[in-house]
XYZ file of C-alpha atoms in Angstrom:
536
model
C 0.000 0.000 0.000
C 1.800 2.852 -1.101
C 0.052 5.254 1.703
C 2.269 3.419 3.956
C 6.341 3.701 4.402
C 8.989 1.134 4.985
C 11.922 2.340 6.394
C 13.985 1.652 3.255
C 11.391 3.582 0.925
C 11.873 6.533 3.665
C 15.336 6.791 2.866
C 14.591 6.685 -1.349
C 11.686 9.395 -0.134
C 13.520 11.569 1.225
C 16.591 11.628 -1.728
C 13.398 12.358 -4.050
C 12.045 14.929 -1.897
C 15.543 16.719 -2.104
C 15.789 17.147 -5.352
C 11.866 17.328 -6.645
C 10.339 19.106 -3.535
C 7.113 17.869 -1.758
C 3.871 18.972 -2.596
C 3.150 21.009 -5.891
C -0.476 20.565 -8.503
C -1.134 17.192 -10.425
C 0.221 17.411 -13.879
C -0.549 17.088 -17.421
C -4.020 15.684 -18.193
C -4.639 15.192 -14.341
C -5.250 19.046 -13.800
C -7.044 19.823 -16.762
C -10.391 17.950 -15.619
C -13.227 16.787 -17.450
C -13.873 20.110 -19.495
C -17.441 19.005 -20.643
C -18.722 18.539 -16.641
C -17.049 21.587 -15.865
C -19.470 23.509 -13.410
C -18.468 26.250 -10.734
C -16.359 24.839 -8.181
C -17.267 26.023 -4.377
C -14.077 28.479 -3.281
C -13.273 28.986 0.167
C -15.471 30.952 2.090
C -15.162 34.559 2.723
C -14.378 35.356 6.310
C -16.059 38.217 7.087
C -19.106 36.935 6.205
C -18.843 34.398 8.669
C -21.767 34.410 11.146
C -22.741 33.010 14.419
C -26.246 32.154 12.920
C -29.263 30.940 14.345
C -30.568 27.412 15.055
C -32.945 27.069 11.907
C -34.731 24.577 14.219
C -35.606 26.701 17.470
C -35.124 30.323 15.602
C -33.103 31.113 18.486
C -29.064 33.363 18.124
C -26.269 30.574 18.500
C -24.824 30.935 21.984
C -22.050 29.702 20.352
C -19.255 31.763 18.387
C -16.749 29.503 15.549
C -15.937 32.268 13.533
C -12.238 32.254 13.168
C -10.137 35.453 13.073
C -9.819 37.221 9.838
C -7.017 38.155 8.058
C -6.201 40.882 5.181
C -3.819 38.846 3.386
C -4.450 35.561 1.756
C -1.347 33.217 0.761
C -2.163 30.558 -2.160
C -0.481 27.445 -1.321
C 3.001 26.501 -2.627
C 4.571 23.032 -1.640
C 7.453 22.991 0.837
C 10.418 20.877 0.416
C 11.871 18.541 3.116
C 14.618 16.542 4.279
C 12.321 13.842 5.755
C 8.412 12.362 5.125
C 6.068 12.639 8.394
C 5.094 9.088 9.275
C 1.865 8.816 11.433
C 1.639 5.940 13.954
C -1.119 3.956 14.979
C -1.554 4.959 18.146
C -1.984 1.476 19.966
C 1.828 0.893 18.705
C 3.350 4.591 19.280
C 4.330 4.124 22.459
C 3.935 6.570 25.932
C 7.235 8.636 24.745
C 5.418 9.463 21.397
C 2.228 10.470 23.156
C 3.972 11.787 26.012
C 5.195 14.264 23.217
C 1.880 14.488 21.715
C 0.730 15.640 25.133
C 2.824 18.396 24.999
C 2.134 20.012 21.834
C -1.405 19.973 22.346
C -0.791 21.618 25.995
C 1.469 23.617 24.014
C -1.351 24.780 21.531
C -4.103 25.260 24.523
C -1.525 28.004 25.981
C -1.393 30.011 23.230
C -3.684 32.920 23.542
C -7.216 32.393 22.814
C -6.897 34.136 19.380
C -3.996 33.230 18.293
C -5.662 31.169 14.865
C -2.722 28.107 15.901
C -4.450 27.878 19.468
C -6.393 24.364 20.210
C -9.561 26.626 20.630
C -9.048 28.352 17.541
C -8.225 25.091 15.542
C -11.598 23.517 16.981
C -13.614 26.247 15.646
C -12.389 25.942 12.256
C -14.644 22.647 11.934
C -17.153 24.413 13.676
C -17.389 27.085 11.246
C -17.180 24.869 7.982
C -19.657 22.786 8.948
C -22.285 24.340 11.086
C -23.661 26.450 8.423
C -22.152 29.798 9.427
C -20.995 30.774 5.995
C -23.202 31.833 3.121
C -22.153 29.797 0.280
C -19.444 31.319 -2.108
C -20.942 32.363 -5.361
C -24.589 31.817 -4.162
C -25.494 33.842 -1.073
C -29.037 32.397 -0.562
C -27.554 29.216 0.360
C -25.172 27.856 2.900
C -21.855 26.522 2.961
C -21.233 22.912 4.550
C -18.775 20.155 3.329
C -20.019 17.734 5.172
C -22.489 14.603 3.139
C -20.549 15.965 -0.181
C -17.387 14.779 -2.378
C -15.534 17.655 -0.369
C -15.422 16.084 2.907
C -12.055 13.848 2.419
C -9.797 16.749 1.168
C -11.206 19.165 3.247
C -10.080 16.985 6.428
C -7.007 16.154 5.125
C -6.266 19.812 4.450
C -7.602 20.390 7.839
C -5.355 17.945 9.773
C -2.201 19.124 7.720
C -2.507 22.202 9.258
C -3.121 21.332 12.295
C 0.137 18.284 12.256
C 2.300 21.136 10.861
C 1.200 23.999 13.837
C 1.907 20.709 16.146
C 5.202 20.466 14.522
C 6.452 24.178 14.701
C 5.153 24.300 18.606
C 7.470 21.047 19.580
C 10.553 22.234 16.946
C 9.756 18.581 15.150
C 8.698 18.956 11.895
C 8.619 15.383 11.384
C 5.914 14.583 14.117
C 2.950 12.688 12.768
C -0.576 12.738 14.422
C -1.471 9.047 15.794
C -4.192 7.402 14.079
C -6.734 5.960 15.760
C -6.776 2.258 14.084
C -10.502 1.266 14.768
C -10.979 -0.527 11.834
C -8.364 -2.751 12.871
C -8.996 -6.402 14.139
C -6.844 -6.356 16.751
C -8.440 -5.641 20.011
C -5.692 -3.519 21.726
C -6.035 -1.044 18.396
C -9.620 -0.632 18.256
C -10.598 0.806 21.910
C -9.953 4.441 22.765
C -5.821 4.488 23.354
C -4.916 4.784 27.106
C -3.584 8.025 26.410
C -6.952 9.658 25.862
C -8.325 8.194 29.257
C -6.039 10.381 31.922
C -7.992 13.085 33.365
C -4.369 14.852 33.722
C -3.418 14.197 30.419
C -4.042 17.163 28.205
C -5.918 14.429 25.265
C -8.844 13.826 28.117
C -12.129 15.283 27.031
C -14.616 14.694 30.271
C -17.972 14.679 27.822
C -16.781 11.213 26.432
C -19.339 8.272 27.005
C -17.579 6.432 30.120
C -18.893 3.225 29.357
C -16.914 3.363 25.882
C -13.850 3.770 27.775
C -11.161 0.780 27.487
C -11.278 -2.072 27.297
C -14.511 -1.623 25.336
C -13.968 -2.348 21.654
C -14.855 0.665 18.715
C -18.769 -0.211 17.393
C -18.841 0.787 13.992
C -22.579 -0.356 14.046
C -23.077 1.350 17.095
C -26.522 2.694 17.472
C -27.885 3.443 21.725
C -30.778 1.048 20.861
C -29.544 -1.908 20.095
C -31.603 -4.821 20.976
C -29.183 -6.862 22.463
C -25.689 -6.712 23.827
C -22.591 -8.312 21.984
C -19.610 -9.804 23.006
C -16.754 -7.513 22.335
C -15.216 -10.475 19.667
C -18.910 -9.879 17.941
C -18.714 -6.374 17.619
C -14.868 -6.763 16.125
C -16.345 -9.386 13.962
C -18.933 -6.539 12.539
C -16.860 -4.128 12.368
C -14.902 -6.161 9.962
C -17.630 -6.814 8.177
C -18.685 -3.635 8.106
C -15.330 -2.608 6.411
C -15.340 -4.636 3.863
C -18.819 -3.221 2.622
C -17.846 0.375 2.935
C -14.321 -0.100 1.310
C -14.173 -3.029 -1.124
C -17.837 -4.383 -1.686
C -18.771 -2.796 -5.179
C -18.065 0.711 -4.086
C -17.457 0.675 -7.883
C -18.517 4.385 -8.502
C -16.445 7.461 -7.320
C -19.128 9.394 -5.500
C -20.413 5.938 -3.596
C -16.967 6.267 -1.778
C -16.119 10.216 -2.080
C -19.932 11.527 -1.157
C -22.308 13.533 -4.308
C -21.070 16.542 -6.332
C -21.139 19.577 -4.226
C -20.988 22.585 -6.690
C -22.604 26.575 -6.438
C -25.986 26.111 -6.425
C -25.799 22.978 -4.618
C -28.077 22.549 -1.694
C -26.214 21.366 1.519
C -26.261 17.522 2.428
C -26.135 16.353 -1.464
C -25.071 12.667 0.009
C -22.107 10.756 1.781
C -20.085 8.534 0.789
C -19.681 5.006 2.758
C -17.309 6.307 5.133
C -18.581 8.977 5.861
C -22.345 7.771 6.903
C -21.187 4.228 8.017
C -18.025 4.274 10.360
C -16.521 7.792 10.692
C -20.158 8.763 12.278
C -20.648 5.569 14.001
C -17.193 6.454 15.980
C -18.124 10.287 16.309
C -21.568 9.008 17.946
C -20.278 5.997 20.217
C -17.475 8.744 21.598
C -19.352 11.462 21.938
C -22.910 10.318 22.704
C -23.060 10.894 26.560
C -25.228 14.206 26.954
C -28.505 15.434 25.342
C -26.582 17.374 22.827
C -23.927 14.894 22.298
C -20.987 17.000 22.903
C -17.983 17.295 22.200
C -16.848 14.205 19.952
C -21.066 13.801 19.193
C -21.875 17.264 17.379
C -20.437 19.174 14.653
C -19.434 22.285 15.944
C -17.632 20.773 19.069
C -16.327 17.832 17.780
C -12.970 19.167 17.382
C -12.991 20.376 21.171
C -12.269 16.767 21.842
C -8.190 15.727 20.709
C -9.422 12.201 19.683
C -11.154 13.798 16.953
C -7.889 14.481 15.011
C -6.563 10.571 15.509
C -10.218 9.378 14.614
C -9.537 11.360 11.395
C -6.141 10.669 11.257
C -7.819 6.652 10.448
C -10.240 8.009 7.766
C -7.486 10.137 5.761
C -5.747 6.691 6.086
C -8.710 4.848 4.915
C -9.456 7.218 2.136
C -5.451 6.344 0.956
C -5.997 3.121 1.477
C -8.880 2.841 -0.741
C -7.188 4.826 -3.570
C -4.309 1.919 -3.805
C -7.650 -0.695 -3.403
C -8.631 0.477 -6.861
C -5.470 -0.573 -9.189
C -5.379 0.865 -12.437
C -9.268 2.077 -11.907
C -9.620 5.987 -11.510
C -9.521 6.802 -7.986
C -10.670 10.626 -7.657
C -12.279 13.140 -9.701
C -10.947 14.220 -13.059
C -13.382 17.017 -12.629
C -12.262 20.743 -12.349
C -15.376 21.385 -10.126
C -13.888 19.423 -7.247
C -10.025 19.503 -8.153
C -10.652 23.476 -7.634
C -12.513 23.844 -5.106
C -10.808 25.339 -2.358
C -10.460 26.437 1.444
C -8.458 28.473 3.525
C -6.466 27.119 6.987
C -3.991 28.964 8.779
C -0.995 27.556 9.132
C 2.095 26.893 11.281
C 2.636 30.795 11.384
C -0.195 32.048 11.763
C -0.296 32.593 8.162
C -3.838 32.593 6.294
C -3.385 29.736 2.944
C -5.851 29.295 0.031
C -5.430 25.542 -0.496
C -7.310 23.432 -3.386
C -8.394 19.620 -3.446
C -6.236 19.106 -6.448
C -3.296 19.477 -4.059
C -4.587 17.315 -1.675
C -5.218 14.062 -3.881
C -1.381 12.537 -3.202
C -0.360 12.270 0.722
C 3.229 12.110 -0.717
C 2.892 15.374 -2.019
C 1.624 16.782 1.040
C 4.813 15.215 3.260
C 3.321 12.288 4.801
C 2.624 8.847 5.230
C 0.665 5.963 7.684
C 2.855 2.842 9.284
C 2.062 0.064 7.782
C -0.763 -2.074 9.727
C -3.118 -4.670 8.499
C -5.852 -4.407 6.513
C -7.699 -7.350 8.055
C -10.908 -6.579 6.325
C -9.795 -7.176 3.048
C -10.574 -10.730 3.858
C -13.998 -10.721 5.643
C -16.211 -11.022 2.539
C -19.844 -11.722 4.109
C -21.445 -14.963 3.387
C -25.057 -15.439 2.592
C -27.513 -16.832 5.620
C -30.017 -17.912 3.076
C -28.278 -18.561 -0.360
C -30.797 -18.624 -3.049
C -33.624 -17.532 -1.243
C -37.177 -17.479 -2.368
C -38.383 -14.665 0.138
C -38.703 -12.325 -2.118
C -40.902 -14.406 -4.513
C -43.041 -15.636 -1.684
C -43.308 -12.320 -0.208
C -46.046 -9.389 -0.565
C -44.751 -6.891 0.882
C -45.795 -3.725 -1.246
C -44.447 -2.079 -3.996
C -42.309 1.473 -3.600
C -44.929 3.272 -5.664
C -47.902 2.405 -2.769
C -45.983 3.357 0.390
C -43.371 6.020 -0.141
C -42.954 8.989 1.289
C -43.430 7.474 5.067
C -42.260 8.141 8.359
C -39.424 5.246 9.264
C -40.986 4.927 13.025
C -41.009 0.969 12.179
C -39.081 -1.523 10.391
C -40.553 -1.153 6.584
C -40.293 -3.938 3.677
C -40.463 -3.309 0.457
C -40.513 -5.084 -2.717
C -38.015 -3.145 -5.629
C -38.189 -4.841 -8.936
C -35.147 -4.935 -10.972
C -34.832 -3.502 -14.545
C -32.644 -6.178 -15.241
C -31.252 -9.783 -14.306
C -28.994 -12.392 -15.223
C -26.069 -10.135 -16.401
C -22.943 -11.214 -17.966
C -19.319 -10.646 -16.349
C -19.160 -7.687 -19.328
C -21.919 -6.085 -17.918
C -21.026 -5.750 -14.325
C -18.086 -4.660 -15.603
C -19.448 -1.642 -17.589
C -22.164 -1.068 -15.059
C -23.000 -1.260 -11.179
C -26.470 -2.077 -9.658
C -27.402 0.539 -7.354
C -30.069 0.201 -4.887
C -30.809 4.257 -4.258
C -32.977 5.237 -1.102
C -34.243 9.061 -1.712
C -35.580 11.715 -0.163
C -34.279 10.787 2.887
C -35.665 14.174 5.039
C -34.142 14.198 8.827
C -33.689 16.580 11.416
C -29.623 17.051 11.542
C -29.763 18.321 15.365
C -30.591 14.384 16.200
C -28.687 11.753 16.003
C -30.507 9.312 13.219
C -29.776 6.085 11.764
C -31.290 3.103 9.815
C -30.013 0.153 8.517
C -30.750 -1.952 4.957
C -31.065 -5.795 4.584
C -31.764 -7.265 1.066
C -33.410 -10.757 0.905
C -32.783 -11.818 4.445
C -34.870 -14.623 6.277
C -33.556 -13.838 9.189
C -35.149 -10.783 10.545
C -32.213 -10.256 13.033
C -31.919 -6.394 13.323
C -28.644 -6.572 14.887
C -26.574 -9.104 13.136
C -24.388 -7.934 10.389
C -22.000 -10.814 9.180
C -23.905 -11.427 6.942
C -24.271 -10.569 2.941
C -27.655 -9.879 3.504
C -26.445 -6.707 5.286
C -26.337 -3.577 2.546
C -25.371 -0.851 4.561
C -26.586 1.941 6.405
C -27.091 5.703 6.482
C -26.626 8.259 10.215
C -25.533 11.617 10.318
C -23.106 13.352 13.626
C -25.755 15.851 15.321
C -25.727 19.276 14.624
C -27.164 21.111 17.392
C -25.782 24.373 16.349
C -27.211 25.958 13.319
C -29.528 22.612 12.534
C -31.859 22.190 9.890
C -33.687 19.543 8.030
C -32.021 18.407 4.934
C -32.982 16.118 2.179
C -30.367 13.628 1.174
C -29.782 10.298 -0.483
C -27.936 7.514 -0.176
C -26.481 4.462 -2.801
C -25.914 0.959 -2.232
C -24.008 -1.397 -4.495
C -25.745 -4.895 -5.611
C -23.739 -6.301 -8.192
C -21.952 -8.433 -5.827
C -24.366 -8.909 -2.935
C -26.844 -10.186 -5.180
C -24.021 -12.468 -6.766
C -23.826 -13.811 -3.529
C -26.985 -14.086 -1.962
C -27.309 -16.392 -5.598
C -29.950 -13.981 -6.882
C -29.194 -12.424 -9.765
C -31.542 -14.202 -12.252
C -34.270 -12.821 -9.524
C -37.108 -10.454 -10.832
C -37.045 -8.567 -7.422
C -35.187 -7.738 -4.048
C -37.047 -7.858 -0.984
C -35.569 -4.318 0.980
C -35.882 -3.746 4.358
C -35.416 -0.247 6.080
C -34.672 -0.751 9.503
C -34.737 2.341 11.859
C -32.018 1.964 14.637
C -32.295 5.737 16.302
C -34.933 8.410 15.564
C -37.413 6.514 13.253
C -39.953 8.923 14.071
C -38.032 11.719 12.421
C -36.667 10.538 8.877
C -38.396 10.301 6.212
C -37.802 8.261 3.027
C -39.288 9.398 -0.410
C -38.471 6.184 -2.280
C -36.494 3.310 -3.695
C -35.239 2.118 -6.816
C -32.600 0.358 -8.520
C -30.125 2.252 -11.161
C -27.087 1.382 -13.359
C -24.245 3.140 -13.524
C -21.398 3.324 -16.035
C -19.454 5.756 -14.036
């Protein structure tokens, strides 16, 4: 995996670096995009217009302030040359010296003065302000600015923690530290609870609002949802999230939006869809951390999440996963040719105190940006899902209704429906060309709750909360947004090709779906279902 670094390719890194420079834009006919799709990419946001805003919920002034300061100079990004490649650790193999280090450039940062746009508080409020609807959207007023549920939340989190690793690394004199990931998709069980570190109430990474009972030795959940039926062993809940994994990163995430989120362009309405990370795992950890009060601060709501230092490792594992699933692909594309997203573009202050325009096109290579992951296992790879009920007639037998007779409803109770398929029994060349997507639409929820619902195709078992399984498609939740909420209307796609390949069903006329709510039922509501092919 070439996100990760051997100490032997470190050495051939850093000769290259010497002489090329890291960093710098993608070349030839990677910058040029696809001219024909070109749209108007979403710059970075003016900061004077930032606003503390209202709750669009209760109608009532934020009590809550993430503007960041402003500057009158803008610098546009230029790479930096260096003698050596940041490696970030896990964090269950780092070792007390590293976070012991870590320790004190965050209490570093948190003594800086409370404006000072390198200060911890300052740093947290840049997520606050980028997604909690605070800035009108660049190039269309009437709307709002959010990169969150788009094809801009990877690179802008990437950008986000680049700055933040570098300001880490000019406060300790290291320029070579690396953030520790957090490696909770891991199977191993020592990597996947919260790292001691984070646990010391005198250690500067402590965050009191965390949900106590998640503390170690309790395994990561990436299915975790408060109202699960039944408890698990922690080996079942590894077992899932393994599972789990392989669905969001290998199982027919054939098209680039499934992975990277929908197009986010001016005009765009917030919330245009996530991709699998972001909806399945990256909100399942942001929910089992942070879920402990009624407004599920800090780790549990956008604009605190970044209050709470785990936030940056749990990143740290996405970025890593996002790299990861780049190398997955081969000789497939693995981003946008598209000038609409390779230039759109924030700003971040840097290590000092410097205001940068950055762009996504910069952002598409870690090496270019300086930095690389240890090597660790991708254990998932291997946990393909088998099928409870191969070749299953439940679907025939079945009458549930038709999506034409039901939808739009309320989710308040588990809802089956039968989806007919346009097509069946398609050759290898076919899947090849073209993915089966199940889409659920019009998905309307209330973004200050915490929502979540879960999709089984053809399964027998009825089991709500069992998901080794191939009958298990995947799932959609959101991180609460207490500040500056609204109701948005979203969608989400699921791959078939190869979990109808097999569940044996691919000469079937229809799928038997099943929407089953997990948290907040009573406030989403889905518009409908079908099934699309896409030659992305």
């Amino acid at each position: 995996i070439s996100c990760n670094l051997s100490k032997d390719e470190d050495q051939r890194v850093m000769r290259r670096n010497l002489l090329l420079g890291i960093g710098g834009g993608l070349s030839g006919s990677l910058v040029s995009g696809d001219r024909a799709a070109r749209g108007d990419p979403v710059h970075a946001p003016d900061l004077s217009k930032c606003s503390r805003g209202t709750d669009l919920n209760t109608k009532q002034p934020l009590d809550v302030d993430c503007c960041p300061p402003q500057s009158d100079e803008i610098a546009d990004y230029m790479p930096t040359s260096q003698a050596k490649i940041r490696v970030r650790p896990a964090a269950h193999t780092a070792g007390e010296g590293y976070f012991r280090k870590y320790e004190r450039g965050i209490a570093l940062m948190k003594s800086l003065p409370s404006d000072d746009p390198r200060s911890f508080i300052q740093q947290a409020k840049v997520h606050c302000a980028y997604c909690n609807l605070t800035f009108p959207q660049p190039g269309d007023d009437k709307l709002k600015y959010q990169i969150h549920n788009s094809w801009l939340f990877l690179p802008f989190h990437r950008w986000y923690l680049y700055f933040y690793e570098r300001i880490l690394g000019k406060l300790l004199d290291d320029p070579t530290f690396g953030i520790p990931f957090w490696n909770w998709d891991s199977d191993n069980p020592a990597a996947v609870r919260i790292p001691e570190a984070y646990t010391s109430k005198n250690s500067p990474l402590y965050d009191s609002r965390r949900n106590p009972n998640h503390f170690p030795p309790a395994p990561a959940d990436l299915s975790y949802s408060a109202s699960a039926r039944k408890s698990r062993s922690p080996e079942k809940i590894i077992s899932h999230n393994q599972t789990i994994m392989y669905r969001e990163m290998v199982r027919r995430v054939w098209r680039l939006q499934d992975f990277y989120g929908a197009k986010y362009v001016v005009g765009t309405k917030p919330d245009p869809g996530p991709g699998t990370v972001e909806r399945g795992s990256h909100t399942a950890i942001h929910a089992w951390v942070g879920e402990n009060t009624s407004t599920a601060e800090d780790m549990g709501n956008f604009y605190s999440a970044a209050r709470d230092p785990i936030f940056y490792g749990h990143h740290a594992n996405v970025d890593r996963l996002w790299c990861t699933w780049q190398d997955l692909r081969g000789s497939k594309k693995n981003y946008f040719n598209d000038s609409d997203w390779l230039d759109a573009s924030f700003v971040f202050y840097d290590e000092n105190a410097r205001l940068v325009r950055v762009k996504v096109r910069d952002a598409v290579d870690i090496r270019r940006l300086g930095y690389a992951y240890q090597d660790v296992d991708s254990t998932w790879l291997k946990k393909r899902p088998l099928a409870r009920f191969r070749k299953s007639d439940v679907a025939a037998k079945s009458n549930a209704p038709r999506p034409d007779k039901i939808f739009p409803l309320k989710l308040d109770k588990v809802v089956k429906v039968l989806v007919q398929r346009p097509k069946k029994s398609r050759s290898h060349d076919e899947k090849e060309r073209e993915e089966e997507l199940l889409v659920i639409e019009g998905i309307e929820v209330d973004k200050s709750k915490f929502v979540k619902f879960d999709v089984f195709v053809n399964d027998e078992e009825d089991d709500p909360d069992e998901f080794d399984k191939a009958e298990y498609a995947g799932s959609y939740s959101q991180v609460v947004q207490k500040k500056n909420s609204t109701r948005v209307n979203t969608k989400i796609t699921l791959g078939l090709t190869e979990i109808l390949e097999d569940l044996g069903a691919e000469d079937h006329d229809d799928i038997l779906v099943a929407l089953v709510p997990k948290v907040g039922g009573e406030d989403i509501t889905i518009g409908g279902i079908k099934i699309i092919y896409d030659s992305e």
